[in-house]
């Protein structure tokens, strides 16, 4: 399925130290009523939690790193789930030796510093996440297939 979009607002923001990264991104999108868009961010975290999806078992395994790490890259998108802005983000983090880790961004990742760029998109029809039996994930539905 796909929808055609046109660019909306562009936003640059700094998130607050100590906040939980994923909920902070969703709160920002909610406050600005951004229902569709892309997110990019860099910065650092004091601890991280991210998931790996086991496709055969259709289950997330969450990894936790309780130490300071750089956000090398956070890429994500914004769409609607249960009528509210929902952020799907993937993050790559680096340690003091330059080693990298990454996965599906989860709650429990605590911000040390974070600079975010958001590109809002406008569309005639919303992108909505609904449960997909095939993958066990909440994927986009609606729009033209
Ligand atoms: Zn993911």
mmCIF file of N, CA and C and ligand atoms in Angstrom:
data_model
loop_
_atom_site.group_PDB
_atom_site.id
_atom_site.type_symbol
_atom_site.label_atom_id
_atom_site.label_comp_id
_atom_site.label_asym_id
_atom_site.label_seq_id
_atom_site.Cartn_x
_atom_site.Cartn_y
_atom_site.Cartn_z
ATOM 1 N N UNK A 1 0.830 -1.179 0.000
ATOM 2 C CA UNK A 1 0.000 0.000 0.000
ATOM 3 C C UNK A 1 0.875 1.243 0.000
ATOM 4 N N UNK A 2 0.346 2.314 -0.507
ATOM 5 C CA UNK A 2 1.129 3.556 -0.554
ATOM 6 C C UNK A 2 0.195 4.762 -0.555
ATOM 7 N N UNK A 3 0.716 5.860 -0.070
ATOM 8 C CA UNK A 3 -0.006 7.127 -0.158
ATOM 9 C C UNK A 3 0.954 8.160 -0.743
ATOM 10 N N UNK A 4 0.394 9.101 -1.465
ATOM 11 C CA UNK A 4 1.191 10.208 -1.984
ATOM 12 C C UNK A 4 1.175 11.319 -0.941
ATOM 13 N N UNK A 5 2.343 11.896 -0.700
ATOM 14 C CA UNK A 5 2.431 12.928 0.330
ATOM 15 C C UNK A 5 3.038 14.200 -0.240
ATOM 16 N N UNK A 6 2.769 15.301 0.436
ATOM 17 C CA UNK A 6 3.435 16.558 0.116
ATOM 18 C C UNK A 6 4.106 17.050 1.390
ATOM 19 N N UNK A 7 5.231 17.766 1.266
ATOM 20 C CA UNK A 7 5.937 18.224 2.457
ATOM 21 C C UNK A 7 5.087 19.194 3.276
ATOM 22 N N UNK A 8 5.108 19.026 4.575
ATOM 23 C CA UNK A 8 4.467 19.969 5.483
ATOM 24 C C UNK A 8 5.530 20.775 6.205
ATOM 25 N N UNK A 9 5.384 20.915 7.515
ATOM 26 C CA UNK A 9 6.338 21.693 8.292
ATOM 27 C C UNK A 9 7.662 20.942 8.460
ATOM 28 N N UNK A 10 8.726 21.722 8.658
ATOM 29 C CA UNK A 10 10.014 21.166 9.069
ATOM 30 C C UNK A 10 10.280 21.698 10.446
ATOM 31 N N UNK A 11 10.814 20.860 11.321
ATOM 32 C CA UNK A 11 10.998 21.256 12.703
ATOM 33 C C UNK A 11 12.352 20.775 13.210
ATOM 34 N N UNK A 12 13.013 21.653 13.956
ATOM 35 C CA UNK A 12 14.246 21.267 14.649
ATOM 36 C C UNK A 12 13.963 21.432 16.134
ATOM 37 N N UNK A 13 14.372 20.459 16.937
ATOM 38 C CA UNK A 13 14.089 20.543 18.372
ATOM 39 C C UNK A 13 15.195 19.878 19.173
ATOM 40 N N UNK A 14 15.378 20.370 20.393
ATOM 41 C CA UNK A 14 16.281 19.697 21.336
ATOM 42 C C UNK A 14 15.423 19.065 22.408
ATOM 43 N N UNK A 15 15.653 17.795 22.650
ATOM 44 C CA UNK A 15 14.916 17.095 23.699
ATOM 45 C C UNK A 15 15.670 17.223 25.019
ATOM 46 N N UNK A 16 14.955 17.056 26.117
ATOM 47 C CA UNK A 16 15.528 17.325 27.436
ATOM 48 C C UNK A 16 16.272 16.129 28.024
ATOM 49 N N UNK A 17 17.385 16.441 28.662
ATOM 50 C CA UNK A 17 18.191 15.444 29.370
ATOM 51 C C UNK A 17 17.326 14.749 30.419
ATOM 52 N N UNK A 18 17.462 13.441 30.489
ATOM 53 C CA UNK A 18 16.734 12.675 31.496
ATOM 54 C C UNK A 18 15.396 12.133 31.015
ATOM 55 N N UNK A 19 14.877 12.677 29.905
ATOM 56 C CA UNK A 19 13.601 12.180 29.377
ATOM 57 C C UNK A 19 13.805 10.852 28.641
ATOM 58 N N UNK A 20 12.739 10.103 28.563
ATOM 59 C CA UNK A 20 12.746 8.843 27.824
ATOM 60 C C UNK A 20 12.563 9.182 26.335
ATOM 61 N N UNK A 21 13.508 8.768 25.517
ATOM 62 C CA UNK A 21 13.584 9.231 24.121
ATOM 63 C C UNK A 21 12.321 8.961 23.300
ATOM 64 N N UNK A 22 11.854 7.722 23.277
ATOM 65 C CA UNK A 22 10.708 7.394 22.418
ATOM 66 C C UNK A 22 9.426 8.120 22.852
ATOM 67 N N UNK A 23 9.048 8.071 24.136
ATOM 68 C CA UNK A 23 7.871 8.848 24.554
ATOM 69 C C UNK A 23 8.044 10.352 24.329
ATOM 70 N N UNK A 24 9.271 10.863 24.464
ATOM 71 C CA UNK A 24 9.508 12.295 24.245
ATOM 72 C C UNK A 24 9.255 12.666 22.785
ATOM 73 N N UNK A 25 9.643 11.790 21.871
ATOM 74 C CA UNK A 25 9.389 12.037 20.447
ATOM 75 C C UNK A 25 7.888 12.008 20.159
ATOM 76 N N UNK A 26 7.192 11.047 20.757
ATOM 77 C CA UNK A 26 5.744 10.945 20.515
ATOM 78 C C UNK A 26 4.991 12.116 21.146
ATOM 79 N N UNK A 27 5.480 12.587 22.297
ATOM 80 C CA UNK A 27 4.853 13.739 22.947
ATOM 81 C C UNK A 27 5.002 14.982 22.060
ATOM 82 N N UNK A 28 6.213 15.157 21.520
ATOM 83 C CA UNK A 28 6.478 16.286 20.629
ATOM 84 C C UNK A 28 5.555 16.235 19.398
ATOM 85 N N UNK A 29 5.424 15.068 18.795
ATOM 86 C CA UNK A 29 4.552 14.923 17.623
ATOM 87 C C UNK A 29 3.096 15.184 18.002
ATOM 88 N N UNK A 30 2.700 14.725 19.181
ATOM 89 C CA UNK A 30 1.328 14.946 19.640
ATOM 90 C C UNK A 30 1.046 16.421 19.857
ATOM 91 N N UNK A 31 1.987 17.114 20.502
ATOM 92 C CA UNK A 31 1.810 18.546 20.779
ATOM 93 C C UNK A 31 1.689 19.352 19.485
ATOM 94 N N UNK A 32 2.422 18.924 18.465
ATOM 95 C CA UNK A 32 2.428 19.652 17.196
ATOM 96 C C UNK A 32 1.425 19.080 16.195
ATOM 97 N N UNK A 33 0.724 18.018 16.610
ATOM 98 C CA UNK A 33 -0.261 17.356 15.751
ATOM 99 C C UNK A 33 0.358 16.911 14.425
ATOM 100 N N UNK A 34 1.539 16.296 14.523
ATOM 101 C CA UNK A 34 2.194 15.730 13.341
ATOM 102 C C UNK A 34 1.737 14.281 13.212
ATOM 103 N N UNK A 35 1.008 13.978 12.143
ATOM 104 C CA UNK A 35 0.393 12.661 11.990
ATOM 105 C C UNK A 35 1.116 11.790 10.982
ATOM 106 N N UNK A 36 2.027 12.409 10.246
ATOM 107 C CA UNK A 36 2.745 11.691 9.194
ATOM 108 C C UNK A 36 4.063 12.418 8.982
ATOM 109 N N UNK A 37 5.153 11.670 8.905
ATOM 110 C CA UNK A 37 6.423 12.348 8.692
ATOM 111 C C UNK A 37 7.625 11.461 8.917
ATOM 112 N N UNK A 38 8.783 12.113 8.864
ATOM 113 C CA UNK A 38 10.059 11.432 9.077
ATOM 114 C C UNK A 38 10.795 12.108 10.213
ATOM 115 N N UNK A 39 11.571 11.315 10.934
ATOM 116 C CA UNK A 39 12.359 11.825 12.053
ATOM 117 C C UNK A 39 13.810 11.424 11.864
ATOM 118 N N UNK A 40 14.686 12.368 12.151
ATOM 119 C CA UNK A 40 16.118 12.063 12.227
ATOM 120 C C UNK A 40 16.653 12.690 13.495
ATOM 121 N N UNK A 41 17.573 12.027 14.167
ATOM 122 C CA UNK A 41 18.139 12.601 15.381
ATOM 123 C C UNK A 41 19.549 12.086 15.610
ATOM 124 N N UNK A 42 20.335 12.934 16.300
ATOM 125 C CA UNK A 42 21.657 12.537 16.785
ATOM 126 C C UNK A 42 21.785 13.044 18.209
ATOM 127 N N UNK A 43 22.792 12.571 18.922
ATOM 128 C CA UNK A 43 22.992 13.010 20.295
ATOM 129 C C UNK A 43 23.658 11.923 21.112
ATOM 130 N N UNK A 44 23.206 11.782 22.353
ATOM 131 C CA UNK A 44 23.797 10.791 23.250
ATOM 132 C C UNK A 44 22.747 10.348 24.260
ATOM 133 N N UNK A 45 22.917 9.138 24.758
ATOM 134 C CA UNK A 45 22.006 8.615 25.777
ATOM 135 C C UNK A 45 22.819 8.138 26.975
ATOM 136 N N UNK A 46 22.168 8.090 28.142
ATOM 137 C CA UNK A 46 22.851 7.584 29.333
ATOM 138 C C UNK A 46 22.553 6.092 29.537
ATOM 139 N N UNK A 47 21.514 5.611 28.909
ATOM 140 C CA UNK A 47 21.231 4.179 28.859
ATOM 141 C C UNK A 47 20.340 3.932 27.653
ATOM 142 N N UNK A 48 20.338 2.698 27.182
ATOM 143 C CA UNK A 48 19.591 2.408 25.958
ATOM 144 C C UNK A 48 18.820 1.105 26.078
ATOM 145 N N UNK A 49 17.690 1.080 25.386
ATOM 146 C CA UNK A 49 16.894 -0.149 25.291
ATOM 147 C C UNK A 49 16.346 -0.220 23.871
ATOM 148 N N UNK A 50 16.638 -1.328 23.216
ATOM 149 C CA UNK A 50 16.175 -1.479 21.842
ATOM 150 C C UNK A 50 15.876 -2.945 21.561
ATOM 151 N N UNK A 51 15.065 -3.151 20.543
ATOM 152 C CA UNK A 51 14.565 -4.496 20.291
ATOM 153 C C UNK A 51 15.093 -5.116 19.012
ATOM 154 N N UNK A 52 15.080 -6.441 19.040
ATOM 155 C CA UNK A 52 15.340 -7.245 17.844
ATOM 156 C C UNK A 52 14.126 -8.147 17.662
ATOM 157 N N UNK A 53 13.550 -8.150 16.471
ATOM 158 C CA UNK A 53 12.336 -8.927 16.234
ATOM 159 C C UNK A 53 12.673 -10.310 15.700
ATOM 160 N N UNK A 54 12.339 -11.322 16.483
ATOM 161 C CA UNK A 54 12.532 -12.705 16.028
ATOM 162 C C UNK A 54 11.363 -13.052 15.112
ATOM 163 N N UNK A 55 11.640 -13.135 13.829
ATOM 164 C CA UNK A 55 10.572 -13.266 12.833
ATOM 165 C C UNK A 55 9.818 -14.580 12.959
ATOM 166 N N UNK A 56 10.537 -15.677 13.215
ATOM 167 C CA UNK A 56 9.877 -16.986 13.298
ATOM 168 C C UNK A 56 8.945 -17.050 14.516
ATOM 169 N N UNK A 57 9.423 -16.540 15.637
ATOM 170 C CA UNK A 57 8.600 -16.563 16.867
ATOM 171 C C UNK A 57 7.652 -15.384 16.950
ATOM 172 N N UNK A 58 7.821 -14.393 16.053
ATOM 173 C CA UNK A 58 7.017 -13.158 16.052
ATOM 174 C C UNK A 58 7.052 -12.510 17.432
ATOM 175 N N UNK A 59 8.270 -12.317 17.910
ATOM 176 C CA UNK A 59 8.434 -11.772 19.268
ATOM 177 C C UNK A 59 9.662 -10.867 19.333
ATOM 178 N N UNK A 60 9.514 -9.726 20.017
ATOM 179 C CA UNK A 60 10.667 -8.849 20.235
ATOM 180 C C UNK A 60 11.492 -9.347 21.402
ATOM 181 N N UNK A 61 12.813 -9.286 21.212
ATOM 182 C CA UNK A 61 13.734 -9.468 22.334
ATOM 183 C C UNK A 61 14.355 -8.103 22.564
ATOM 184 N N UNK A 62 14.376 -7.646 23.821
ATOM 185 C CA UNK A 62 14.902 -6.314 24.106
ATOM 186 C C UNK A 62 16.280 -6.392 24.745
ATOM 187 N N UNK A 63 17.171 -5.556 24.236
ATOM 188 C CA UNK A 63 18.522 -5.472 24.771
ATOM 189 C C UNK A 63 18.644 -4.176 25.551
ATOM 190 N N UNK A 64 19.330 -4.229 26.667
ATOM 191 C CA UNK A 64 19.516 -3.033 27.490
ATOM 192 C C UNK A 64 20.998 -2.797 27.710
ATOM 193 N N UNK A 65 21.425 -1.569 27.471
ATOM 194 C CA UNK A 65 22.810 -1.176 27.712
ATOM 195 C C UNK A 65 22.774 -0.029 28.708
ATOM 196 N N UNK A 66 23.255 -0.292 29.919
ATOM 197 C CA UNK A 66 23.166 0.721 30.981
ATOM 198 C C UNK A 66 24.452 1.516 31.078
ATOM 199 N N UNK A 67 24.769 2.210 30.005
ATOM 200 C CA UNK A 67 25.971 3.046 30.010
ATOM 201 C C UNK A 67 25.843 4.131 28.952
ATOM 202 N N UNK A 68 26.688 5.185 29.074
ATOM 203 C CA UNK A 68 26.611 6.277 28.103
ATOM 204 C C UNK A 68 27.007 5.819 26.703
ATOM 205 N N UNK A 69 26.214 6.239 25.733
ATOM 206 C CA UNK A 69 26.458 5.875 24.332
ATOM 207 C C UNK A 69 26.121 7.062 23.436
ATOM 208 N N UNK A 70 26.803 7.131 22.289
ATOM 209 C CA UNK A 70 26.472 8.146 21.286
ATOM 210 C C UNK A 70 25.291 7.668 20.439
ATOM 211 N N UNK A 71 24.400 8.585 20.103
ATOM 212 C CA UNK A 71 23.401 8.267 19.074
ATOM 213 C C UNK A 71 24.060 8.583 17.739
ATOM 214 N N UNK A 72 24.520 7.556 17.057
ATOM 215 C CA UNK A 72 25.136 7.753 15.742
ATOM 216 C C UNK A 72 24.053 8.130 14.733
ATOM 217 N N UNK A 73 22.922 7.455 14.871
ATOM 218 C CA UNK A 73 21.831 7.713 13.945
ATOM 219 C C UNK A 73 20.511 7.208 14.519
ATOM 220 N N UNK A 74 19.526 8.049 14.465
ATOM 221 C CA UNK A 74 18.166 7.622 14.781
ATOM 222 C C UNK A 74 17.315 8.009 13.578
ATOM 223 N N UNK A 75 16.734 7.002 12.955
ATOM 224 C CA UNK A 75 15.853 7.236 11.808
ATOM 225 C C UNK A 75 14.484 6.689 12.147
ATOM 226 N N UNK A 76 13.467 7.441 11.803
ATOM 227 C CA UNK A 76 12.141 6.943 12.123
ATOM 228 C C UNK A 76 11.067 7.589 11.292
ATOM 229 N N UNK A 77 9.864 7.081 11.487
ATOM 230 C CA UNK A 77 8.719 7.690 10.822
ATOM 231 C C UNK A 77 7.577 7.869 11.804
ATOM 232 N N UNK A 78 6.655 8.711 11.395
ATOM 233 C CA UNK A 78 5.490 9.038 12.219
ATOM 234 C C UNK A 78 4.248 8.671 11.415
ATOM 235 N N UNK A 79 3.371 7.916 12.040
ATOM 236 C CA UNK A 79 2.071 7.631 11.429
ATOM 237 C C UNK A 79 1.074 7.479 12.572
ATOM 238 N N UNK A 80 -0.127 7.089 12.241
ATOM 239 C CA UNK A 80 -1.147 6.998 13.282
ATOM 240 C C UNK A 80 -1.343 5.563 13.745
ATOM 241 N N UNK A 81 -1.450 5.411 15.070
ATOM 242 C CA UNK A 81 -1.834 4.127 15.651
ATOM 243 C C UNK A 81 -2.836 4.440 16.752
ATOM 244 N N UNK A 82 -3.979 3.799 16.707
ATOM 245 C CA UNK A 82 -5.057 4.071 17.662
ATOM 246 C C UNK A 82 -5.409 5.566 17.681
ATOM 247 N N UNK A 83 -5.347 6.202 16.508
ATOM 248 C CA UNK A 83 -5.747 7.595 16.373
ATOM 249 C C UNK A 83 -4.737 8.613 16.871
ATOM 250 N N UNK A 84 -3.576 8.145 17.308
ATOM 251 C CA UNK A 84 -2.570 9.070 17.843
ATOM 252 C C UNK A 84 -1.248 8.937 17.081
ATOM 253 N N UNK A 85 -0.437 10.026 17.069
ATOM 254 C CA UNK A 85 0.868 9.932 16.405
ATOM 255 C C UNK A 85 1.723 8.844 17.059
ATOM 256 N N UNK A 86 2.265 7.983 16.222
ATOM 257 C CA UNK A 86 3.072 6.860 16.678
ATOM 258 C C UNK A 86 4.416 6.944 15.974
ATOM 259 N N UNK A 87 5.500 6.849 16.749
ATOM 260 C CA UNK A 87 6.846 6.933 16.188
ATOM 261 C C UNK A 87 7.445 5.528 16.101
ATOM 262 N N UNK A 88 7.870 5.152 14.908
ATOM 263 C CA UNK A 88 8.636 3.922 14.716
ATOM 264 C C UNK A 88 10.057 4.346 14.419
ATOM 265 N N UNK A 89 10.967 4.048 15.348
ATOM 266 C CA UNK A 89 12.342 4.493 15.196
ATOM 267 C C UNK A 89 13.337 3.352 15.304
ATOM 268 N N UNK A 90 14.413 3.451 14.514
ATOM 269 C CA UNK A 90 15.536 2.526 14.644
ATOM 270 C C UNK A 90 16.768 3.355 14.985
ATOM 271 N N UNK A 91 17.593 2.810 15.889
ATOM 272 C CA UNK A 91 18.693 3.590 16.423
ATOM 273 C C UNK A 91 20.007 2.811 16.314
ATOM 274 N N UNK A 92 21.064 3.545 15.984
ATOM 275 C CA UNK A 92 22.424 2.995 16.033
ATOM 276 C C UNK A 92 23.177 3.786 17.091
ATOM 277 N N UNK A 93 23.815 3.060 18.014
ATOM 278 C CA UNK A 93 24.525 3.680 19.138
ATOM 279 C C UNK A 93 25.975 3.220 19.117
ATOM 280 N N UNK A 94 26.878 4.094 19.579
ATOM 281 C CA UNK A 94 28.297 3.717 19.607
ATOM 282 C C UNK A 94 28.868 3.901 21.001
ATOM 283 N N UNK A 95 29.796 3.017 21.361
ATOM 284 C CA UNK A 95 30.442 3.111 22.676
ATOM 285 C C UNK A 95 31.789 3.822 22.560
ATOM 286 N N UNK A 96 32.545 3.834 23.666
ATOM 287 C CA UNK A 96 33.803 4.596 23.721
ATOM 288 C C UNK A 96 34.878 4.034 22.801
ATOM 289 N N UNK A 97 34.701 2.817 22.319
ATOM 290 C CA UNK A 97 35.679 2.233 21.393
ATOM 291 C C UNK A 97 35.193 2.331 19.939
ATOM 292 N N UNK A 98 34.044 2.931 19.742
ATOM 293 C CA UNK A 98 33.527 3.063 18.384
ATOM 294 C C UNK A 98 32.702 1.875 17.943
ATOM 295 N N UNK A 99 32.541 0.929 18.839
ATOM 296 C CA UNK A 99 31.699 -0.230 18.512
ATOM 297 C C UNK A 99 30.248 0.196 18.441
ATOM 298 N N UNK A 100 29.504 -0.402 17.535
ATOM 299 C CA UNK A 100 28.124 0.029 17.334
ATOM 300 C C UNK A 100 27.124 -1.079 17.670
ATOM 301 N N UNK A 101 25.975 -0.642 18.125
ATOM 302 C CA UNK A 101 24.859 -1.518 18.440
ATOM 303 C C UNK A 101 23.619 -0.849 17.871
ATOM 304 N N UNK A 102 22.602 -1.625 17.671
ATOM 305 C CA UNK A 102 21.396 -0.955 17.222
ATOM 306 C C UNK A 102 20.210 -1.866 17.104
ATOM 307 N N UNK A 103 19.080 -1.232 16.875
ATOM 308 C CA UNK A 103 17.849 -1.978 16.709
ATOM 309 C C UNK A 103 16.645 -1.062 16.775
ATOM 310 N N UNK A 104 15.536 -1.691 17.085
ATOM 311 C CA UNK A 104 14.230 -1.016 17.139
ATOM 312 C C UNK A 104 14.143 -0.237 18.465
ATOM 313 N N UNK A 105 14.065 1.078 18.354
ATOM 314 C CA UNK A 105 14.065 1.935 19.537
ATOM 315 C C UNK A 105 12.875 1.609 20.454
ATOM 316 N N UNK A 106 13.190 1.422 21.739
ATOM 317 C CA UNK A 106 12.142 1.074 22.705
ATOM 318 C C UNK A 106 12.153 2.049 23.873
ATOM 319 N N UNK A 107 11.056 2.057 24.603
ATOM 320 C CA UNK A 107 10.999 2.851 25.836
ATOM 321 C C UNK A 107 12.089 2.383 26.785
ATOM 322 N N UNK A 108 12.666 3.328 27.520
ATOM 323 C CA UNK A 108 13.732 2.979 28.444
ATOM 324 C C UNK A 108 15.093 3.464 27.975
ATOM 325 N N UNK A 109 15.097 4.234 26.886
ATOM 326 C CA UNK A 109 16.325 4.857 26.381
ATOM 327 C C UNK A 109 16.343 6.292 26.904
ATOM 328 N N UNK A 110 17.320 6.590 27.771
ATOM 329 C CA UNK A 110 17.307 7.865 28.486
ATOM 330 C C UNK A 110 18.236 8.878 27.821
ATOM 331 N N UNK A 111 17.682 10.050 27.524
ATOM 332 C CA UNK A 111 18.403 11.099 26.792
ATOM 333 C C UNK A 111 19.483 11.750 27.661
ATOM 334 N N UNK A 112 20.675 11.894 27.089
ATOM 335 C CA UNK A 112 21.686 12.786 27.655
ATOM 336 C C UNK A 112 21.632 14.106 26.895
ATOM 337 N N UNK A 113 21.600 14.012 25.593
ATOM 338 C CA UNK A 113 21.384 15.172 24.711
ATOM 339 C C UNK A 113 20.804 14.632 23.413
ATOM 340 N N UNK A 114 19.887 15.389 22.825
ATOM 341 C CA UNK A 114 19.300 14.874 21.579
ATOM 342 C C UNK A 114 18.774 16.010 20.717
ATOM 343 N N UNK A 115 19.273 16.055 19.499
ATOM 344 C CA UNK A 115 18.845 17.050 18.516
ATOM 345 C C UNK A 115 18.055 16.345 17.422
ATOM 346 N N UNK A 116 16.845 16.823 17.218
ATOM 347 C CA UNK A 116 15.895 16.135 16.341
ATOM 348 C C UNK A 116 15.515 17.026 15.166
ATOM 349 N N UNK A 117 15.417 16.423 14.006
ATOM 350 C CA UNK A 117 14.853 17.105 12.836
ATOM 351 C C UNK A 117 13.640 16.299 12.384
ATOM 352 N N UNK A 118 12.524 16.988 12.210
ATOM 353 C CA UNK A 118 11.294 16.322 11.776
ATOM 354 C C UNK A 118 10.808 16.963 10.485
ATOM 355 N N UNK A 119 10.473 16.118 9.535
ATOM 356 C CA UNK A 119 9.809 16.569 8.310
ATOM 357 C C UNK A 119 8.384 16.038 8.357
ATOM 358 N N UNK A 120 7.447 16.958 8.453
ATOM 359 C CA UNK A 120 6.038 16.556 8.409
ATOM 360 C C UNK A 120 5.614 16.328 6.961
ATOM 361 N N UNK A 121 4.716 15.364 6.773
ATOM 362 C CA UNK A 121 4.116 15.157 5.463
ATOM 363 C C UNK A 121 2.610 15.322 5.577
ATOM 364 N N UNK A 122 2.018 15.802 4.510
ATOM 365 C CA UNK A 122 0.561 15.941 4.436
ATOM 366 C C UNK A 122 0.050 14.981 3.370
ATOM 367 N N UNK A 123 -1.092 14.399 3.667
ATOM 368 C CA UNK A 123 -1.655 13.410 2.758
ATOM 369 C C UNK A 123 -3.172 13.476 2.814
ATOM 370 N N UNK A 124 -3.806 13.184 1.694
ATOM 371 C CA UNK A 124 -5.257 13.153 1.652
ATOM 372 C C UNK A 124 -5.816 12.042 2.528
ATOM 373 N N UNK A 125 -5.066 10.942 2.640
ATOM 374 C CA UNK A 125 -5.514 9.816 3.447
ATOM 375 C C UNK A 125 -4.426 9.496 4.463
ATOM 376 N N UNK A 126 -4.835 9.146 5.662
ATOM 377 C CA UNK A 126 -3.835 8.891 6.701
ATOM 378 C C UNK A 126 -3.162 7.533 6.522
ATOM 379 N N UNK A 127 -1.952 7.414 7.027
ATOM 380 C CA UNK A 127 -1.299 6.113 7.147
ATOM 381 C C UNK A 127 -1.581 5.628 8.559
ATOM 382 N N UNK A 128 -2.231 4.487 8.653
ATOM 383 C CA UNK A 128 -2.655 3.969 9.949
ATOM 384 C C UNK A 128 -2.028 2.600 10.173
ATOM 385 N N UNK A 129 -1.545 2.371 11.401
ATOM 386 C CA UNK A 129 -0.968 1.060 11.726
ATOM 387 C C UNK A 129 -2.054 0.120 12.227
ATOM 388 N N UNK A 130 -2.071 -1.076 11.612
ATOM 389 C CA UNK A 130 -3.009 -2.096 12.062
ATOM 390 C C UNK A 130 -2.288 -3.427 12.139
ATOM 391 N N UNK A 131 -2.812 -4.312 12.963
ATOM 392 C CA UNK A 131 -2.146 -5.593 13.175
ATOM 393 C C UNK A 131 -2.129 -6.406 11.887
ATOM 394 N N UNK A 132 -0.956 -6.938 11.561
ATOM 395 C CA UNK A 132 -0.750 -7.746 10.365
ATOM 396 C C UNK A 132 -0.444 -9.182 10.812
ATOM 397 N N UNK A 133 -1.363 -10.097 10.479
ATOM 398 C CA UNK A 133 -1.249 -11.499 10.934
ATOM 399 C C UNK A 133 0.027 -12.156 10.403
ATOM 400 N N UNK A 134 0.377 -11.829 9.173
ATOM 401 C CA UNK A 134 1.520 -12.453 8.507
ATOM 402 C C UNK A 134 2.823 -12.247 9.248
ATOM 403 N N UNK A 135 3.040 -11.018 9.711
ATOM 404 C CA UNK A 135 4.309 -10.676 10.348
ATOM 405 C C UNK A 135 4.194 -10.609 11.865
ATOM 406 N N UNK A 136 2.975 -10.456 12.372
ATOM 407 C CA UNK A 136 2.797 -10.269 13.812
ATOM 408 C C UNK A 136 3.080 -8.846 14.240
ATOM 409 N N UNK A 137 3.233 -7.947 13.263
ATOM 410 C CA UNK A 137 3.575 -6.549 13.555
ATOM 411 C C UNK A 137 2.397 -5.631 13.218
ATOM 412 N N UNK A 138 2.448 -4.428 13.773
ATOM 413 C CA UNK A 138 1.471 -3.406 13.407
ATOM 414 C C UNK A 138 2.035 -2.630 12.215
ATOM 415 N N UNK A 139 1.501 -2.916 11.037
ATOM 416 C CA UNK A 139 2.034 -2.322 9.811
ATOM 417 C C UNK A 139 1.027 -1.350 9.213
ATOM 418 N N UNK A 140 1.493 -0.577 8.236
ATOM 419 C CA UNK A 140 0.636 0.417 7.590
ATOM 420 C C UNK A 140 -0.464 -0.257 6.791
ATOM 421 N N UNK A 141 -1.633 0.281 6.917
ATOM 422 C CA UNK A 141 -2.737 -0.145 6.060
ATOM 423 C C UNK A 141 -3.487 1.102 5.655
ATOM 424 N N UNK A 142 -4.511 0.911 4.830
ATOM 425 C CA UNK A 142 -5.228 2.084 4.321
ATOM 426 C C UNK A 142 -4.529 2.616 3.093
ATOM 427 N N UNK A 143 -5.078 3.652 2.536
ATOM 428 C CA UNK A 143 -4.507 4.222 1.321
ATOM 429 C C UNK A 143 -4.711 3.266 0.153
ATOM 430 N N UNK A 144 -4.008 3.512 -0.949
ATOM 431 C CA UNK A 144 -4.136 2.660 -2.132
ATOM 432 C C UNK A 144 -3.129 1.526 -2.029
ATOM 433 N N UNK A 145 -3.552 0.328 -2.399
ATOM 434 C CA UNK A 145 -2.622 -0.798 -2.300
ATOM 435 C C UNK A 145 -1.916 -1.019 -3.628
HETATM 436 ZN ZN1 LIG B 1 11.209 -1.483 14.043
#
